[in-house]
């Protein structure tokens, strides 16, 4: 694609009229191999997507671009952005937990661009369902995390079946001491914007919240009841702790969701969707949620447990104060906690357990048992809710359509009645079961 065409797509489809300095430097880089080092939330996905598209030829029925990312959530986030900008190109996402049959079908005809986790992509290669020989551009997003998670062997094998690549793009929010030799990079340009994290720090308040007891659940509950309305992510160090904190806050009547690696993929997707659409504006998460999630406007981060490393601290906090926004980071500390040197507080706070504008669910979520494979679109869902449900257009919130299901946010208090009314109607001539996601 021509650069002007890419920039026009960024303006019209993403609503971004001006690129930031990192994105401008990346897109204008003449080097075949590029390493982008930039803080979380700085727009690396947009940068490498534009770089990739500018390198591709017109579609010709073979794979030209491959993006590899370490988690399913990150793959899905990247896929949405690439698909939005890559007009005229077929883009597919491949990741564990996704239907292998649906993925196999999506590879015929062969896509132009593939976004995938390392293991699932290699699985398709070994089954001879995909041929990466024609790959021109390879993007390794959060390459440090891929290596840290043990994807070294998978990535090494994948590189062997992409011998014709002309450009390799690596991205990370942290520095890697050594780049593996198997990547075989040529003359490499490094775009290092990590020092600009100081600007991020200026938009972020770090707040100490002292807990009188080692078990900080009561202090956390008081804090949640003291905060102004907004999206909050609470980070813990273990899955068992996440379950325990979630149950406690749920029992206290707070609108809370749960996210960790032991949950099924559908449950993790649901947790993020309900956080984004306002149904459960509080999310309890392990560090799996510190990277790769497509979450809008997180107003506060809470460290229920101290982070295990400075890198973890950075990535957790990167969920808030994204782009030009501000955010607050709360660290719960008891006498038994050792506060790492890299945590520097701006102030302390004692929660009162009361807020004039408390956190609350602004929406409820309807679930439809039909999606893209049943030829259902976002517009179909919106029109159905407005016409058959009698909902004002302004009341229809975020809609997500997946392969075989869809969800839509509606104003809190309306979902049960809508589910009954809509289930009695036909959507595009078909009976569709509508229920309320809890």
Coordinates of N, CA, C and O in Angstrom, one line a residue, residues 248-402:
X248 N -14.7 -11.9 47.3 CA -14.9 -10.9 48.4 C -15.6 -9.7 47.8 O -16.6 -9.2 48.4
X249 N -15.1 -9.1 46.8 CA -15.7 -7.9 46.2 C -17.1 -8.1 45.6 O -17.9 -7.3 45.8
X250 N -17.3 -9.3 45.0 CA -18.6 -9.6 44.5 C -19.6 -9.7 45.7 O -20.7 -9.2 45.6
X251 N -19.1 -10.3 46.8 CA -20.0 -10.4 48.0 C -20.3 -9.1 48.6 O -21.3 -8.9 49.3
X252 N -19.4 -8.1 48.4 CA -19.6 -6.8 48.9 C -20.5 -5.9 48.0 O -20.8 -4.8 48.3
X253 N -21.0 -6.5 46.9 CA -21.9 -5.8 46.0 C -21.3 -5.0 45.0 O -21.9 -4.1 44.3
X254 N -20.0 -5.1 44.7 CA -19.3 -4.3 43.7 C -19.4 -4.9 42.4 O -19.4 -6.2 42.2
X255 N -19.4 -4.1 41.3 CA -19.5 -4.7 39.9 C -18.2 -5.1 39.4 O -17.4 -4.4 38.8
X256 N -17.8 -6.4 39.6 CA -16.5 -6.8 39.5 C -16.4 -8.1 38.5 O -17.3 -8.9 38.5
X257 N -15.3 -8.1 37.7 CA -15.0 -9.3 36.9 C -13.7 -9.9 37.2 O -13.0 -9.4 38.1
X258 N -13.4 -11.1 36.6 CA -12.3 -11.9 37.0 C -11.5 -12.2 35.7 O -12.1 -12.6 34.7
X259 N -10.1 -12.2 35.8 CA -9.3 -12.5 34.6 C -8.0 -13.1 35.1 O -7.2 -12.6 35.8
X260 N -7.8 -14.4 34.6 CA -6.5 -15.1 34.8 C -6.4 -16.3 33.9 O -7.4 -16.7 33.3
X261 N -5.2 -16.9 33.9 CA -4.9 -17.9 32.9 C -5.6 -19.2 33.1 O -5.7 -20.0 32.1
X262 N -6.2 -19.5 34.2 CA -6.9 -20.7 34.4 C -8.3 -20.7 33.9 O -9.0 -21.8 33.8
X263 N -8.8 -19.5 33.5 CA -10.2 -19.4 33.0 C -10.2 -19.9 31.5 O -9.2 -19.7 30.8
X264 N -11.3 -20.3 31.1 CA -11.5 -20.6 29.6 C -11.4 -19.3 28.8 O -11.7 -18.2 29.3
X265 N -11.0 -19.5 27.6 CA -10.8 -18.3 26.7 C -12.1 -17.5 26.6 O -12.1 -16.3 26.7
X266 N -13.3 -18.1 26.5 CA -14.5 -17.4 26.4 C -14.8 -16.6 27.7 O -15.3 -15.5 27.6
X267 N -14.4 -17.1 28.8 CA -14.6 -16.4 30.1 C -13.6 -15.2 30.2 O -14.0 -14.1 30.7
X268 N -12.4 -15.3 29.7 CA -11.5 -14.2 29.7 C -12.0 -13.1 28.7 O -11.9 -11.9 29.0
X269 N -12.5 -13.5 27.5 CA -13.0 -12.5 26.6 C -14.2 -11.8 27.2 O -14.4 -10.6 27.1
X270 N -15.1 -12.6 27.9 CA -16.2 -12.0 28.5 C -15.8 -11.0 29.6 O -16.4 -9.9 29.7
X271 N -14.8 -11.3 30.4 CA -14.4 -10.3 31.4 C -13.9 -9.0 30.9 O -14.2 -7.9 31.4
X272 N -13.2 -9.1 29.7 CA -12.7 -7.8 29.1 C -13.8 -7.1 28.5 O -13.9 -5.9 28.6
X273 N -14.7 -7.8 27.8 CA -15.9 -7.2 27.2 C -16.7 -6.4 28.2 O -17.1 -5.3 28.0
X274 N -17.0 -7.1 29.3 CA -17.9 -6.4 30.3 C -17.2 -5.3 31.0 O -17.9 -4.4 31.5
X275 N -15.9 -5.3 31.1 CA -15.1 -4.2 31.6 C -15.2 -3.0 30.7 O -15.5 -1.9 31.1
X276 N -15.0 -3.3 29.4 CA -15.0 -2.2 28.4 C -16.4 -1.6 28.2 O -16.5 -0.4 28.0
X277 N -17.5 -2.4 28.3 CA -18.8 -1.8 28.0 C -19.5 -1.2 29.2 O -20.6 -0.8 29.1
X278 N -18.9 -1.3 30.4 CA -19.4 -0.7 31.6 C -20.3 -1.6 32.5 O -20.8 -1.2 33.5
X279 N -20.4 -2.9 32.1 CA -21.2 -3.8 32.9 C -20.5 -4.2 34.2 O -21.2 -4.3 35.2
X280 N -19.2 -4.4 34.1 CA -18.4 -4.7 35.3 C -17.2 -3.8 35.2 O -16.1 -4.3 34.7
X281 N -17.2 -2.6 35.7 CA -16.1 -1.7 35.6 C -14.9 -1.9 36.5 O -13.9 -1.2 36.4
X282 N -15.0 -3.0 37.3 CA -13.8 -3.4 38.1 C -13.4 -4.8 37.7 O -14.2 -5.7 37.5
X283 N -12.1 -4.9 37.5 CA -11.5 -6.2 37.0 C -10.4 -6.6 38.0 O -9.5 -5.9 38.2
X284 N -10.5 -7.9 38.5 CA -9.4 -8.4 39.3 C -8.6 -9.3 38.4 O -9.2 -10.2 37.7
X285 N -7.3 -9.1 38.3 CA -6.5 -9.8 37.3 C -5.1 -10.2 37.8 O -4.5 -9.5 38.7
X286 N -4.6 -11.3 37.3 CA -3.2 -11.6 37.5 C -2.4 -10.8 36.5 O -3.0 -10.0 35.7
X287 N -1.1 -11.0 36.4 CA -0.3 -10.2 35.5 C -0.5 -10.6 34.1 O 0.1 -9.9 33.2
X288 N -1.3 -11.6 33.8 CA -1.7 -11.9 32.4 C -2.4 -10.7 31.8 O -2.3 -10.5 30.6
X289 N -3.1 -9.9 32.6 CA -3.8 -8.8 32.1 C -3.0 -7.5 32.0 O -3.5 -6.5 31.7
X290 N -1.7 -7.6 32.3 CA -0.8 -6.4 32.3 C -0.4 -6.1 30.9 O 0.1 -5.0 30.7
X291 N -0.5 -7.0 30.0 CA -0.2 -6.7 28.6 C -1.2 -7.2 27.6 O -1.9 -8.2 27.9
X292 N -1.3 -6.6 26.5 CA -2.1 -7.1 25.4 C -3.6 -7.0 25.4 O -4.2 -7.3 24.4
X293 N -4.2 -6.4 26.5 CA -5.6 -6.3 26.5 C -6.0 -5.0 25.9 O -5.4 -3.9 26.1
X294 N -7.1 -5.0 25.1 CA -7.6 -3.8 24.5 C -8.7 -3.2 25.4 O -9.9 -3.5 25.3
X295 N -8.2 -2.4 26.3 CA -9.1 -1.8 27.3 C -9.1 -0.3 27.3 O -8.0 0.3 27.2
X296 N -10.2 0.3 27.2 CA -10.3 1.8 27.1 C -10.4 2.5 28.4 O -11.0 2.0 29.3
X297 N -9.7 3.6 28.5 CA -9.9 4.6 29.6 C -9.9 4.0 31.0 O -10.9 4.1 31.7
X298 N -8.8 3.3 31.4 CA -8.7 2.8 32.8 C -8.3 4.0 33.7 O -7.2 4.5 33.5
X299 N -9.1 4.3 34.6 CA -8.8 5.5 35.5 C -7.9 5.2 36.6 O -7.2 6.1 37.1
X300 N -7.9 3.9 37.1 CA -7.0 3.6 38.2 C -6.5 2.2 38.2 O -7.2 1.3 37.7
X301 N -5.3 2.0 38.7 CA -4.7 0.7 38.9 C -4.5 0.5 40.4 O -4.1 1.4 41.1
X302 N -4.8 -0.8 40.8 CA -4.6 -1.1 42.2 C -3.7 -2.3 42.3 O -3.9 -3.3 41.7
X303 N -2.6 -2.1 43.0 CA -1.7 -3.2 43.3 C -2.1 -3.8 44.7 O -1.7 -3.3 45.7
X304 N -2.8 -4.9 44.6 CA -3.2 -5.6 45.8 C -2.0 -6.3 46.4 O -1.8 -6.3 47.6
X305 N -1.2 -6.9 45.6 CA 0.1 -7.4 45.9 C 1.2 -6.6 45.3 O 1.0 -6.0 44.2
X306 N 2.3 -6.5 46.0 CA 3.5 -5.8 45.4 C 3.9 -6.6 44.1 O 3.9 -7.8 44.1
X307 N 4.3 -5.8 43.1 CA 4.7 -6.4 41.9 C 6.0 -7.2 42.1 O 6.8 -6.8 43.0
X308 N 6.2 -8.3 41.4 CA 7.4 -9.2 41.6 C 8.7 -8.6 40.9 O 9.8 -9.2 41.2
X309 N 8.5 -7.6 40.1 CA 9.7 -7.0 39.4 C 9.4 -5.6 38.9 O 8.2 -5.3 38.9
X310 N 10.4 -4.9 38.6 CA 10.2 -3.5 38.1 C 9.5 -3.6 36.7 O 8.6 -2.7 36.4
X311 N 9.8 -4.6 36.0 CA 9.1 -4.8 34.7 C 7.6 -5.0 34.9 O 6.8 -4.4 34.1
X312 N 7.3 -5.8 35.8 CA 5.9 -6.0 36.1 C 5.2 -4.8 36.6 O 4.0 -4.5 36.2
X313 N 5.8 -4.0 37.4 CA 5.3 -2.7 37.9 C 5.0 -1.8 36.7 O 4.0 -1.2 36.6
X314 N 6.0 -1.8 35.7 CA 5.8 -0.9 34.6 C 4.6 -1.3 33.7 O 3.8 -0.5 33.3
X315 N 4.5 -2.6 33.5 CA 3.4 -3.1 32.6 C 2.1 -3.0 33.3 O 1.1 -2.7 32.6
X316 N 2.0 -3.2 34.6 CA 0.7 -3.0 35.2 C 0.2 -1.6 35.1 O -0.9 -1.3 34.8
X317 N 1.1 -0.7 35.4 CA 0.8 0.7 35.4 C 0.5 1.2 34.0 O -0.2 2.2 33.8
X318 N 1.0 0.5 33.0 CA 0.8 0.9 31.6 C -0.6 0.8 31.2 O -1.0 1.2 30.1
X319 N -1.5 0.1 32.0 CA -2.9 0.0 31.6 C -3.6 1.3 31.8 O -4.8 1.4 31.3
X320 N -3.1 2.3 32.6 CA -3.7 3.5 32.8 C -2.8 4.7 32.2 O -1.7 4.4 31.8
X321 N -3.4 5.9 32.2 CA -2.6 7.1 31.7 C -2.1 6.8 30.3 O -1.0 7.2 30.0
X322 N -2.9 6.2 29.5 CA -2.5 5.8 28.1 C -2.7 7.0 27.2 O -3.6 7.9 27.4
X323 N -1.8 7.1 26.2 CA -1.8 8.2 25.2 C -1.6 9.5 26.0 O -0.6 9.8 26.6
X324 N -2.6 10.4 26.1 CA -2.5 11.7 26.8 C -3.3 11.7 28.0 O -3.5 12.8 28.6
X325 N -3.9 10.6 28.4 CA -4.8 10.6 29.6 C -4.0 10.6 30.9 O -2.8 10.4 30.9
X326 N -4.7 10.8 32.0 CA -4.1 10.8 33.3 C -4.6 9.5 34.1 O -5.6 9.0 33.6
X327 N -3.9 9.1 35.1 CA -4.4 7.9 35.9 C -3.8 7.9 37.3 O -2.8 8.6 37.5
X328 N -4.4 7.1 38.1 CA -3.9 7.0 39.5 C -3.6 5.5 39.8 O -4.3 4.6 39.4
X329 N -2.5 5.3 40.5 CA -2.0 4.0 40.8 C -2.0 3.9 42.3 O -1.3 4.7 43.0
X330 N -2.8 3.0 42.9 CA -2.9 2.8 44.3 C -2.1 1.5 44.7 O -2.2 0.4 44.0
X331 N -1.2 1.6 45.7 CA -0.5 0.5 46.2 C -0.9 0.2 47.6 O -0.7 1.0 48.5
X332 N -1.5 -1.0 47.8 CA -1.9 -1.4 49.2 C -0.7 -2.0 49.9 O -0.1 -2.9 49.4
X333 N -0.4 -1.4 51.1 CA 0.8 -1.8 51.8 C 0.4 -2.1 53.3 O -0.2 -1.3 53.9
X334 N 0.8 -3.3 53.8 CA 0.7 -3.6 55.2 C 2.1 -3.6 55.8 O 3.1 -3.5 55.1
X335 N 2.2 -3.8 57.1 CA 3.5 -3.9 57.8 C 4.3 -5.0 57.3 O 5.5 -5.0 57.4
X336 N 3.7 -6.1 56.8 CA 4.4 -7.3 56.3 C 5.0 -7.1 54.9 O 5.8 -7.9 54.4
X337 N 4.6 -6.0 54.2 CA 5.1 -5.8 52.8 C 6.4 -5.1 52.8 O 6.6 -4.2 53.6
X338 N 7.2 -5.5 51.9 CA 8.5 -4.7 51.6 C 8.3 -4.0 50.3 O 8.0 -4.5 49.3
X339 N 8.4 -2.6 50.4 CA 8.1 -1.8 49.2 C 9.4 -1.7 48.4 O 10.4 -1.2 48.9
X340 N 9.4 -2.1 47.2 CA 10.6 -2.0 46.3 C 11.1 -0.6 46.1 O 10.3 0.3 46.2
X341 N 12.4 -0.5 45.9 CA 13.0 0.9 45.7 C 12.4 1.6 44.5 O 12.4 2.8 44.5
X342 N 11.9 0.9 43.5 CA 11.4 1.5 42.3 C 10.0 2.1 42.5 O 9.5 2.8 41.6
X343 N 9.4 1.9 43.6 CA 8.1 2.5 43.8 C 8.3 3.7 44.7 O 8.7 3.7 45.8
X344 N 8.0 4.8 44.1 CA 8.1 6.1 44.8 C 6.7 6.8 44.8 O 6.1 7.1 43.8
X345 N 6.3 7.0 46.0 CA 4.9 7.6 46.2 C 4.9 9.1 46.1 O 5.8 9.8 46.5
X346 N 3.8 9.5 45.5 CA 3.5 11.0 45.4 C 2.7 11.4 46.7 O 2.8 12.6 47.1
X347 N 1.9 10.5 47.2 CA 1.1 10.9 48.4 C 0.6 9.6 49.0 O 0.7 8.5 48.4
X348 N -0.1 9.8 50.2 CA -0.7 8.6 50.8 C -2.2 8.9 50.9 O -2.6 10.1 50.7
X349 N -3.0 7.9 51.1 CA -4.5 8.1 51.1 C -5.1 7.1 52.0 O -4.7 5.9 52.0
X350 N -6.0 7.5 52.8 CA -6.8 6.6 53.7 C -8.2 6.6 53.3 O -9.0 7.6 53.4
X351 N -8.7 5.5 52.7 CA -10.0 5.4 52.1 C -11.1 5.6 53.2 O -11.0 5.1 54.3
X352 N -12.2 6.2 52.9 CA -13.3 6.5 53.8 C -14.4 5.5 53.6 O -15.3 5.3 54.5
X353 N -14.4 4.8 52.5 CA -15.5 3.8 52.2 C -16.7 4.5 51.6 O -17.8 3.9 51.5
X354 N -16.5 5.8 51.3 CA -17.7 6.5 50.7 C -17.2 7.4 49.5 O -16.1 8.0 49.6
X355 N -18.0 7.5 48.5 CA -17.8 8.4 47.4 C -19.0 9.1 46.9 O -20.1 8.5 46.9
X356 N -18.9 10.3 46.6 CA -20.1 11.1 46.1 C -20.5 10.6 44.7 O -21.7 10.8 44.3
X357 N -19.6 10.0 44.0 CA -19.8 9.5 42.6 C -19.2 8.1 42.5 O -18.2 7.9 41.9
X358 N -19.8 7.1 43.2 CA -19.2 5.8 43.3 C -19.1 5.0 42.0 O -19.9 5.3 41.1
X359 N -18.2 4.0 42.0 CA -18.1 3.1 40.9 C -19.4 2.3 40.8 O -19.9 1.8 41.7
X360 N -20.0 2.3 39.6 CA -21.3 1.5 39.4 C -21.3 1.0 37.9 O -20.7 1.5 37.0
X361 N -22.1 0.0 37.7 CA -22.4 -0.5 36.4 C -23.3 0.4 35.6 O -24.4 0.6 36.1
X362 N -22.8 0.9 34.5 CA -23.6 1.8 33.7 C -24.4 1.1 32.7 O -25.3 1.6 32.0
X363 N -24.1 -0.2 32.5 CA -24.7 -1.0 31.4 C -24.9 -2.4 31.8 O -24.4 -2.9 32.8
X364 N -25.7 -3.1 31.1 CA -25.9 -4.6 31.1 C -25.6 -5.1 29.7 O -25.6 -4.4 28.8
X365 N -25.3 -6.4 29.6 CA -24.9 -7.0 28.4 C -25.8 -8.1 27.9 O -26.1 -9.0 28.6
X366 N -26.3 -7.9 26.6 CA -27.1 -8.9 26.0 C -26.2 -9.9 25.2 O -25.3 -9.4 24.5
X367 N -26.5 -11.2 25.2 CA -25.8 -12.2 24.5 C -26.7 -12.7 23.4 O -27.8 -13.1 23.6
X368 N -26.1 -12.8 22.1 CA -26.8 -13.3 21.0 C -26.1 -14.6 20.5 O -24.9 -14.6 20.3
X369 N -26.8 -15.7 20.3 CA -26.1 -16.9 19.9 C -26.0 -17.0 18.4 O -26.2 -18.1 17.7
X370 N -25.6 -15.9 17.7 CA -25.3 -15.9 16.3 C -24.2 -14.8 16.1 O -24.2 -13.8 16.8
X371 N -23.4 -15.0 15.1 CA -22.3 -14.1 14.8 C -21.9 -14.0 13.4 O -22.8 -14.2 12.5
X372 N -20.6 -13.7 13.1 CA -20.2 -13.5 11.7 C -20.5 -14.7 10.8 O -20.8 -14.5 9.7
X373 N -20.3 -15.9 11.3 CA -20.5 -17.1 10.5 C -22.0 -17.2 10.1 O -22.3 -17.9 9.2
X374 N -22.8 -16.6 10.9 CA -24.3 -16.6 10.6 C -24.7 -15.3 9.8 O -25.8 -15.0 9.7
X375 N -23.7 -14.6 9.3 CA -23.9 -13.4 8.5 C -24.5 -12.3 9.3 O -25.3 -11.4 8.8
X376 N -24.2 -12.2 10.6 CA -24.7 -11.1 11.5 C -23.6 -10.1 11.7 O -22.4 -10.4 12.0
X377 N -24.0 -8.8 11.6 CA -23.0 -7.7 11.7 C -23.4 -6.8 12.9 O -24.5 -7.0 13.5
X378 N -22.5 -5.9 13.2 CA -22.8 -4.9 14.3 C -24.0 -4.1 14.0 O -24.9 -3.9 14.8
X379 N -24.1 -3.7 12.7 CA -25.3 -2.9 12.3 C -26.6 -3.7 12.4 O -27.6 -3.1 12.8
X380 N -26.5 -5.0 12.2 CA -27.7 -5.9 12.3 C -28.2 -5.9 13.8 O -29.4 -5.8 14.1
X381 N -27.2 -6.1 14.7 CA -27.5 -6.1 16.1 C -28.1 -4.8 16.6 O -29.1 -4.7 17.3
X382 N -27.4 -3.7 16.2 CA -27.9 -2.4 16.7 C -29.3 -2.1 16.2 O -30.2 -1.6 16.9
X383 N -29.5 -2.4 14.9 CA -30.9 -2.1 14.3 C -31.9 -3.0 15.0 O -33.1 -2.5 15.2
X384 N -31.6 -4.2 15.3 CA -32.5 -5.1 16.0 C -32.9 -4.6 17.3 O -34.1 -4.6 17.7
X385 N -31.9 -4.2 18.1 CA -32.2 -3.6 19.5 C -33.0 -2.4 19.4 O -34.0 -2.2 20.2
X386 N -32.7 -1.5 18.4 CA -33.4 -0.2 18.3 C -34.9 -0.4 17.8 O -35.8 0.1 18.4
X387 N -35.0 -1.2 16.8 CA -36.3 -1.4 16.1 C -37.2 -2.3 16.9 O -38.4 -2.0 17.3
X388 N -36.7 -3.5 17.2 CA -37.6 -4.5 17.9 C -37.6 -4.3 19.4 O -38.6 -4.7 20.1
X389 N -36.5 -3.7 20.0 CA -36.5 -3.6 21.4 C -37.0 -2.2 21.9 O -37.2 -2.0 23.1
X390 N -37.1 -1.3 20.9 CA -37.6 0.1 21.3 C -36.6 0.9 22.1 O -37.0 1.8 22.8
X391 N -35.3 0.6 21.9 CA -34.2 1.3 22.6 C -33.8 2.5 21.8 O -33.6 2.4 20.6
X392 N -33.6 3.7 22.5 CA -33.1 4.9 21.8 C -31.7 4.6 21.3 O -30.9 3.9 21.9
X393 N -31.4 5.0 20.0 CA -30.1 4.7 19.5 C -28.9 5.1 20.4 O -27.9 4.4 20.4
X394 N -29.1 6.2 21.1 CA -28.0 6.6 22.1 C -27.8 5.6 23.2 O -26.8 5.6 23.8
X395 N -28.8 4.8 23.4 CA -28.7 3.8 24.5 C -28.0 2.5 24.2 O -27.7 1.7 25.1
X396 N -27.7 2.3 22.9 CA -27.1 1.1 22.5 C -25.6 1.3 22.6 O -25.0 2.2 22.0
X397 N -24.9 0.5 23.4 CA -23.5 0.7 23.7 C -22.6 -0.2 22.8 O -23.0 -0.5 21.7
X398 N -21.5 -0.6 23.4 CA -20.5 -1.3 22.6 C -21.0 -2.7 22.1 O -21.6 -3.4 22.9
X399 N -20.8 -3.0 20.9 CA -21.2 -4.2 20.3 C -20.0 -5.0 19.8 O -19.1 -4.4 19.2
X400 N -19.9 -6.3 20.2 CA -18.8 -7.1 19.7 C -19.4 -8.3 19.0 O -20.3 -9.0 19.6
X401 N -19.0 -8.6 17.8 CA -19.5 -9.7 17.0 C -18.3 -10.7 16.8 O -17.3 -10.3 16.2
X402 N -18.5 -11.9 17.2 CA -17.5 -13.0 17.0 C -18.0 -14.0 16.0 O -19.1 -13.8 15.4

